[in-house]
Coordinates of C-alpha atoms in Angstrom, one line a residue:
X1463 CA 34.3 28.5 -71.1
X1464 CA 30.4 28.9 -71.0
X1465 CA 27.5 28.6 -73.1
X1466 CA 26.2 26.4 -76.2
X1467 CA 28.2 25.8 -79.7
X1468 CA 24.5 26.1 -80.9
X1469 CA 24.4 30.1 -80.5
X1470 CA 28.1 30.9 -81.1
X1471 CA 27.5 34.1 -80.6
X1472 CA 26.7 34.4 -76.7
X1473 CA 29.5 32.1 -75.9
X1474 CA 31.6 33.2 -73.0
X1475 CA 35.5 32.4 -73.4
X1476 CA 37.5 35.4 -73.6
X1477 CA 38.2 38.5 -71.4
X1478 CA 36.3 40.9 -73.6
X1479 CA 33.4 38.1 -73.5
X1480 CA 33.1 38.0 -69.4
X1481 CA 33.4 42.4 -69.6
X1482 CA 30.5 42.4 -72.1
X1483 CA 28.7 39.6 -69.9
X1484 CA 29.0 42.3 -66.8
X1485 CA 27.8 44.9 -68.8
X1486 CA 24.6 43.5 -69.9
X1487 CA 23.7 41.0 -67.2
X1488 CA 24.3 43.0 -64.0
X1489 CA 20.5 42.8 -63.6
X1490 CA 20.0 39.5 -64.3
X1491 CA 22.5 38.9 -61.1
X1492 CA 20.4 41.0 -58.9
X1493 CA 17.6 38.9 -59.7
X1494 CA 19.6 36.0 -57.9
X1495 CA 18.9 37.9 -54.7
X1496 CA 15.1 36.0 -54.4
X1497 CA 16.1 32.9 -55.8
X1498 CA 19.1 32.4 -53.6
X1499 CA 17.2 33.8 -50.5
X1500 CA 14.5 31.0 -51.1
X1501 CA 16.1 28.5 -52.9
X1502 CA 19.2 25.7 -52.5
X1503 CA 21.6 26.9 -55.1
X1504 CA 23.6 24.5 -56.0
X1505 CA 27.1 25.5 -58.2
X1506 CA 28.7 22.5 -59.6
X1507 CA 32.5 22.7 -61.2
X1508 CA 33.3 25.8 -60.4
X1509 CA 36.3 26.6 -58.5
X1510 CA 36.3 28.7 -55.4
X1511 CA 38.4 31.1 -56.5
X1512 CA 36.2 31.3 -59.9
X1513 CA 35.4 35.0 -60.7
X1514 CA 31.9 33.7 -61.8
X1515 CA 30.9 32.6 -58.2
X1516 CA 33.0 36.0 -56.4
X1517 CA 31.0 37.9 -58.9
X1518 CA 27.8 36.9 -58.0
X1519 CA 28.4 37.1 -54.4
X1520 CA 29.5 40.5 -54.6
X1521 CA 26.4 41.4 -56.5
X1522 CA 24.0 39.7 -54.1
X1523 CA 25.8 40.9 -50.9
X1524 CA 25.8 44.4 -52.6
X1525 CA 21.8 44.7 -51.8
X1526 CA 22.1 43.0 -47.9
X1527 CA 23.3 43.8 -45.3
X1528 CA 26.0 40.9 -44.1
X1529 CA 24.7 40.3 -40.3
X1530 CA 20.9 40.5 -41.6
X1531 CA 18.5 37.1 -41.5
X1532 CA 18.2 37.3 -45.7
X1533 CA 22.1 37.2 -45.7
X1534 CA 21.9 33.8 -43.0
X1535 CA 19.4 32.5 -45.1
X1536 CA 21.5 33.0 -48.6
X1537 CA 24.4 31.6 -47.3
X1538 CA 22.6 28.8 -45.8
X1539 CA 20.9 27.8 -49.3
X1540 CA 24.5 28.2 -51.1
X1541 CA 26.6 25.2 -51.9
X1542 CA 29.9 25.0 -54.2
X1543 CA 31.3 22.0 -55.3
X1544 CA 34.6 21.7 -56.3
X1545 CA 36.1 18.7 -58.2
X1546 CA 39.0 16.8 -56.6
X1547 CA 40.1 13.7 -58.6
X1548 CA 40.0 10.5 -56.1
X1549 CA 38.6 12.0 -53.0
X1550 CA 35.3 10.0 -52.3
X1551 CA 34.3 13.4 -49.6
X1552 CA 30.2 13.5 -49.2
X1553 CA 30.5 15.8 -46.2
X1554 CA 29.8 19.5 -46.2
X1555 CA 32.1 22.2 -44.8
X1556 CA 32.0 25.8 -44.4
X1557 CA 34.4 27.7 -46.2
X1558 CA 35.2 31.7 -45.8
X1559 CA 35.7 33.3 -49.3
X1560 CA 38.1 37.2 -49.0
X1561 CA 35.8 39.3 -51.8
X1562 CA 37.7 43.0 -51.9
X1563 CA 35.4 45.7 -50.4
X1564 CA 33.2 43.1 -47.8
X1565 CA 33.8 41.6 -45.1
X1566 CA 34.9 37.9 -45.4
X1567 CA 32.0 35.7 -46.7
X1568 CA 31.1 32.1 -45.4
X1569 CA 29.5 29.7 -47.5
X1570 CA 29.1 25.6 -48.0
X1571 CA 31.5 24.4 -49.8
X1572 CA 31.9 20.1 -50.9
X1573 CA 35.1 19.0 -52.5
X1574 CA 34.8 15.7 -54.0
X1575 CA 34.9 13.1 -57.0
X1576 CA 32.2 11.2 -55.8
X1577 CA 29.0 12.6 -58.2
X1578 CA 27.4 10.1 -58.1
X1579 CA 26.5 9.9 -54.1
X1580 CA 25.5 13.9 -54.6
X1581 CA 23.2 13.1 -57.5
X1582 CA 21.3 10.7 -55.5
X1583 CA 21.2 12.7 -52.8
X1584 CA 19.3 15.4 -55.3
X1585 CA 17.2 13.2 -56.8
X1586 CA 15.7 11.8 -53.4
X1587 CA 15.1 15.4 -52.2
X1588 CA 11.0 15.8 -51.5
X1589 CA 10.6 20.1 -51.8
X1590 CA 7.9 21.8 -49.9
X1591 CA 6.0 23.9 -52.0
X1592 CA 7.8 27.4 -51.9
X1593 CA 6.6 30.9 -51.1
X1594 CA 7.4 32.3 -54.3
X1595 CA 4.5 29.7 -55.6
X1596 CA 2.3 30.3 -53.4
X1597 CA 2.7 34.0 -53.9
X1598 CA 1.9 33.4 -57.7
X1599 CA -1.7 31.3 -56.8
X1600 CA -2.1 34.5 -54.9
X1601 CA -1.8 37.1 -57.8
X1602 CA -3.9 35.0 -59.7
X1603 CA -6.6 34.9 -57.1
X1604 CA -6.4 39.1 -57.1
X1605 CA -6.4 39.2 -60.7
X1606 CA -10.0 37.4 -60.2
X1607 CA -10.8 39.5 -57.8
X1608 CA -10.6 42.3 -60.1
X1609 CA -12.1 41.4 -62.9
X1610 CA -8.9 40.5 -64.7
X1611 CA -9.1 38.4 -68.8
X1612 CA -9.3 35.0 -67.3
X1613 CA -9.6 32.4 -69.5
X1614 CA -11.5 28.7 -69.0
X1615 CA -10.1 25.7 -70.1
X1616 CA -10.0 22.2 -69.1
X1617 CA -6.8 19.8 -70.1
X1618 CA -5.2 16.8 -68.4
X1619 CA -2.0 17.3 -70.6
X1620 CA -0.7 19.4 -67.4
X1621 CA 3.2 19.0 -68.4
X1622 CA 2.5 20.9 -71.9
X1623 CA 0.8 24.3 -69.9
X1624 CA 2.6 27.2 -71.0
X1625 CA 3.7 29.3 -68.0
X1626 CA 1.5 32.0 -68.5
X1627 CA -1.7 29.5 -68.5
X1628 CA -3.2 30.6 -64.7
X1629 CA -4.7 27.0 -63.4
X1630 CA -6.8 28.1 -60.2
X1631 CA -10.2 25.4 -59.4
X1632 CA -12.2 27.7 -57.0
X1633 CA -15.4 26.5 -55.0
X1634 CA -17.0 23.9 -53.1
X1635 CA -15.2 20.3 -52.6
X1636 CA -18.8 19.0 -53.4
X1637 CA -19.3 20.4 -56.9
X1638 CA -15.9 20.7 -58.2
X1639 CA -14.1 17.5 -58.4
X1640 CA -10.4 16.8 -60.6
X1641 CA -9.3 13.6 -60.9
X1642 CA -6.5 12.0 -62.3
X1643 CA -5.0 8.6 -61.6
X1644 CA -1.5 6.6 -63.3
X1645 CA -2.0 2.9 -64.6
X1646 CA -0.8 1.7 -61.3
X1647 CA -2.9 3.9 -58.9
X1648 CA -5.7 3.0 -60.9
X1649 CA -4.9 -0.9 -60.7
X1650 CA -4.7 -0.2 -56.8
X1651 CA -8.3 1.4 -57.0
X1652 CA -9.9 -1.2 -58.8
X1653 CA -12.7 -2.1 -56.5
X1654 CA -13.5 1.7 -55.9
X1655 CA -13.3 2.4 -59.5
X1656 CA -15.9 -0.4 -60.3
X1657 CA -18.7 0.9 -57.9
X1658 CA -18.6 4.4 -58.5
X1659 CA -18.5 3.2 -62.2
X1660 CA -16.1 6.1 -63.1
X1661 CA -15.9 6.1 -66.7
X1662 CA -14.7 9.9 -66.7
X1663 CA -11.2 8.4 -64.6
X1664 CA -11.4 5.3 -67.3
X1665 CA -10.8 7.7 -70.5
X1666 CA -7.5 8.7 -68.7
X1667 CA -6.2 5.2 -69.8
X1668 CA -6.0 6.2 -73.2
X1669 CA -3.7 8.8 -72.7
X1670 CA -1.3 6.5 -70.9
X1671 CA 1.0 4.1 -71.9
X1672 CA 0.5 0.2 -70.7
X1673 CA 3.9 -1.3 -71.6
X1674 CA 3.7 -5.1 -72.8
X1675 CA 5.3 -6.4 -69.7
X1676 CA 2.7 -5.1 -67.7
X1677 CA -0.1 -6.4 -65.9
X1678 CA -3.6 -4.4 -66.0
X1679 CA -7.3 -5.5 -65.7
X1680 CA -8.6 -4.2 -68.7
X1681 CA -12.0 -6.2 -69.1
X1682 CA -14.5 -4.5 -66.1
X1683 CA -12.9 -1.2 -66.9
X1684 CA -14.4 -1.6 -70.8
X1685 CA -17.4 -2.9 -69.4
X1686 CA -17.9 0.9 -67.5
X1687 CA -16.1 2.8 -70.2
X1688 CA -17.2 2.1 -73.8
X1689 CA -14.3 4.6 -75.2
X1690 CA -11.0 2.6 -74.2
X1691 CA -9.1 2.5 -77.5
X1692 CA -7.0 -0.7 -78.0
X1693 CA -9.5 -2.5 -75.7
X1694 CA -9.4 -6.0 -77.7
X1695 CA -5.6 -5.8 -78.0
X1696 CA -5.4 -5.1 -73.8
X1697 CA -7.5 -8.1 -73.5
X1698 CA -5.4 -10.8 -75.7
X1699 CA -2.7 -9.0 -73.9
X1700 CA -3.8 -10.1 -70.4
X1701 CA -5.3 -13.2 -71.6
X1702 CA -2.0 -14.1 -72.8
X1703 CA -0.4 -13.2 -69.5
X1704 CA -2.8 -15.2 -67.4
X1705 CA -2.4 -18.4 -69.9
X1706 CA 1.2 -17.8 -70.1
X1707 CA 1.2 -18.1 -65.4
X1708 CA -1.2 -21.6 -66.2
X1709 CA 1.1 -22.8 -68.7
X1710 CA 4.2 -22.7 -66.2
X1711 CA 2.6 -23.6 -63.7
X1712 CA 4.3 -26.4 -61.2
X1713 CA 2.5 -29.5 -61.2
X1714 CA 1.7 -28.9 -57.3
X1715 CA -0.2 -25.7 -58.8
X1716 CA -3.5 -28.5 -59.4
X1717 CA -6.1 -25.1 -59.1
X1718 CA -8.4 -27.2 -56.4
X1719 CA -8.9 -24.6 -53.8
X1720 CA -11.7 -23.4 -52.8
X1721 CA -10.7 -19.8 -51.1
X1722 CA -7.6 -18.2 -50.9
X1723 CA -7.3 -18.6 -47.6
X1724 CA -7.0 -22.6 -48.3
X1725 CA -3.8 -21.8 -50.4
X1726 CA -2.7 -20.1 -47.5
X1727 CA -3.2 -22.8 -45.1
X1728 CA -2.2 -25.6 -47.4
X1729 CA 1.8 -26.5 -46.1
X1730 CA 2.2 -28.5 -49.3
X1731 CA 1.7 -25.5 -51.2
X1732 CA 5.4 -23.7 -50.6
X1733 CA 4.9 -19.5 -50.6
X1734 CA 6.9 -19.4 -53.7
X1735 CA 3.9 -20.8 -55.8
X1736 CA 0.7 -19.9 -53.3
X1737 CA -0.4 -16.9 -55.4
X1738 CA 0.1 -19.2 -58.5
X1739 CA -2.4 -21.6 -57.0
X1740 CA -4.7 -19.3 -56.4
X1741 CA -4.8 -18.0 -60.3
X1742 CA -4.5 -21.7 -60.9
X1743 CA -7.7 -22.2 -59.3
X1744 CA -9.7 -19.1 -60.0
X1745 CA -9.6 -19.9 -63.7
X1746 CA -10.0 -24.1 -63.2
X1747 CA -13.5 -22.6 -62.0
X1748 CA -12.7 -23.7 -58.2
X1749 CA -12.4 -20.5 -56.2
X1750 CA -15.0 -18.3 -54.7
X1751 CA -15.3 -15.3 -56.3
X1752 CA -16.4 -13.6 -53.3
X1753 CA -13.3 -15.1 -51.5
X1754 CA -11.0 -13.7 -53.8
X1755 CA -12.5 -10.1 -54.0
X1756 CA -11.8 -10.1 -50.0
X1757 CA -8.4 -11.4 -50.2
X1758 CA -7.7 -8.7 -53.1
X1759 CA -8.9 -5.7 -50.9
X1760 CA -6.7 -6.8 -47.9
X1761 CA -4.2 -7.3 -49.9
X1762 CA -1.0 -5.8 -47.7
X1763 CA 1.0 -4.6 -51.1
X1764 CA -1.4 -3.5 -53.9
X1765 CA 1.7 -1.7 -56.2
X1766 CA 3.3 -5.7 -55.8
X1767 CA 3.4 -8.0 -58.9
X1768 CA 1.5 -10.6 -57.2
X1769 CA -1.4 -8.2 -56.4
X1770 CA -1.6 -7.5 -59.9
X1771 CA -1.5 -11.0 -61.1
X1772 CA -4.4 -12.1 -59.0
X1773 CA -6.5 -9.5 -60.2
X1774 CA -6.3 -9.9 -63.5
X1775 CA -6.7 -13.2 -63.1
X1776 CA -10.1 -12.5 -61.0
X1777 CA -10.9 -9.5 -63.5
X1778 CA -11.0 -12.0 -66.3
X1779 CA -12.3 -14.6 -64.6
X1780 CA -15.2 -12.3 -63.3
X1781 CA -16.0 -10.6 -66.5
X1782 CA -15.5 -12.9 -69.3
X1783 CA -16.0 -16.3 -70.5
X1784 CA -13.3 -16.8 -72.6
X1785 CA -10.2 -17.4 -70.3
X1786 CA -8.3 -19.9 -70.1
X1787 CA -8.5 -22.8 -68.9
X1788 CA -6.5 -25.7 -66.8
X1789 CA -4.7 -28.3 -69.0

């Protein structure tokens, strides 16, 4: 059976249902010819004797030629998988389908119960962008060319563009400049955030979520962007956080050290709690500022929790004088 119990009417479970399906979607099929010749197609749950997948081979072979480098490179991108209960199979074999009136066809076939492993193996794939995209940045570049209706419009919401909106940014690197930057990779860009004073990049934050669990220097950022919404909320927020580290704090966490590089060296101090000691000490008033802005920049992970611990911690320290202090 295919299709949706939503639209009844275009569901697929009878004879007469699969002829009418022939009749009116014999061009749709031929359309599969570019997709499959630049594209992994993937059929899951089909069997391989399935008229569905014999169909559309037939169709698709219909227009090339068997021996032919777009028929290599269609039976290349094709894989069937086929459901056996218990058989834990991850490994790819070819598989000769007989198709009356061609020769026999050879295609990638997977039997297997184990979803899970080919899920994963989807979901980790990094695609190149294809031809067929760059062939559409290429129409819309002639369509410049020729005077075409091109409208102007600037958005950041890129995931609600309808398909026909042409996005194209054409002229100097120097003059024409698009930025846009997630809660983390702005955290990781701190410093360079703060000297170019980007409040343009800053303004992104409202459109982003910062989950209560999370860690984000909010007080310079307000300082450079005056249009934050929710800045005094963000701020108790990371106050809290910071006072919250101080609080539970081990008593060999004293916050006495002058540099980072002291908590480093200090073998009383197990790794476990050095970072803690270091936030310890920036807000008891101990640490060098300066110290702590070069130990942040080197910092080896800047996505880790630590890194983004220690700079709020310096963030707040550095631009307010309301945090908390050692009990």
């Amino acid at each position: 059976m295919h299709g949706c119990v939503s639209s009844p009417d275009k569901i697929i479970i009878t004879e007469d249902d699969y002829n009418k399906f022939d009749e009116r979607y014999e061009l749709i099929r031929a359309q599969l010819l570019s997709l499959f010749i630049h594209n992994p197609i993937i059929f899951v749950g089909y069997n391989i004797g399935d008229k569905n997948i014999k169909d559309i081979l037939r169709t698709i072979f219909s227009y090339v030629d068997y021996n032919s480098e777009e028929s290599k490179k269609i039976r290349d991108n094709f894989l069937l998988i086929e459901y056996e209960e218990g058989l834990d199979n991850t490994e790819v074999v070819e598989h000769d389908i007989d198709i009356e009136g061609f020769p026999t066809i050879r295609i990638n076939k997977l039997k297997t119960d184990n979803f899970v492993a080919l899920y994963q193996a989807v979901a980790n794939l990094v695609l190149p962008v294809s031809a067929m995209d760059i062939r559409k940045v290429q129409s819309v570049v002639r369509e410049i060319y020729s005077g075409g209706n091109i409208k102007v419009s600037i958005t950041e919401d890129l995931d609600n563009l309808k398909n026909s909106d042409k996005v194209l940014v054409v002229g100097s690197k120097n003059t024409i400049k698009y930025e846009f930057q997630t809660i983390s990779e702005m955290m990781v860009n701190y410093f360079q955030i703060i000297e170019e004073s980007n409040a343009q990049l800053l303004k992104l934050i409202n459109k982003q979520k910062i989950q209560s669990t999370q860690y984000f220097p909010i007080f310079a950022f307000s300082e450079i962007c005056g249009e934050i919404t929710e800045v005094d909320a963000l701020k108790e927020r990371q106050n809290d956080k910071i006072e919250n580290i101080i609080k539970n704090a081990p008593e060999i966490c004293c916050g006495t050290h002058a540099t980072p590089q002291e908590v480093i060296g200090d073998k009383a101090i197990s790794q476990t709690y050095k970072i803690i000691e270091i936030i310890c000490s920036i807000v008891n008033g101990n640490m060098e500022m300066a110290s702590v802005e070069d130990y942040l920049r080197a910092f080896p992970n800047k996505r880790s929790t630590d890194y983004r611990k220690l700079l709020c911690a310096y963030d707040m320290k550095k631009y307010t004088n309301n945090e908390p202090r050692m009990v």
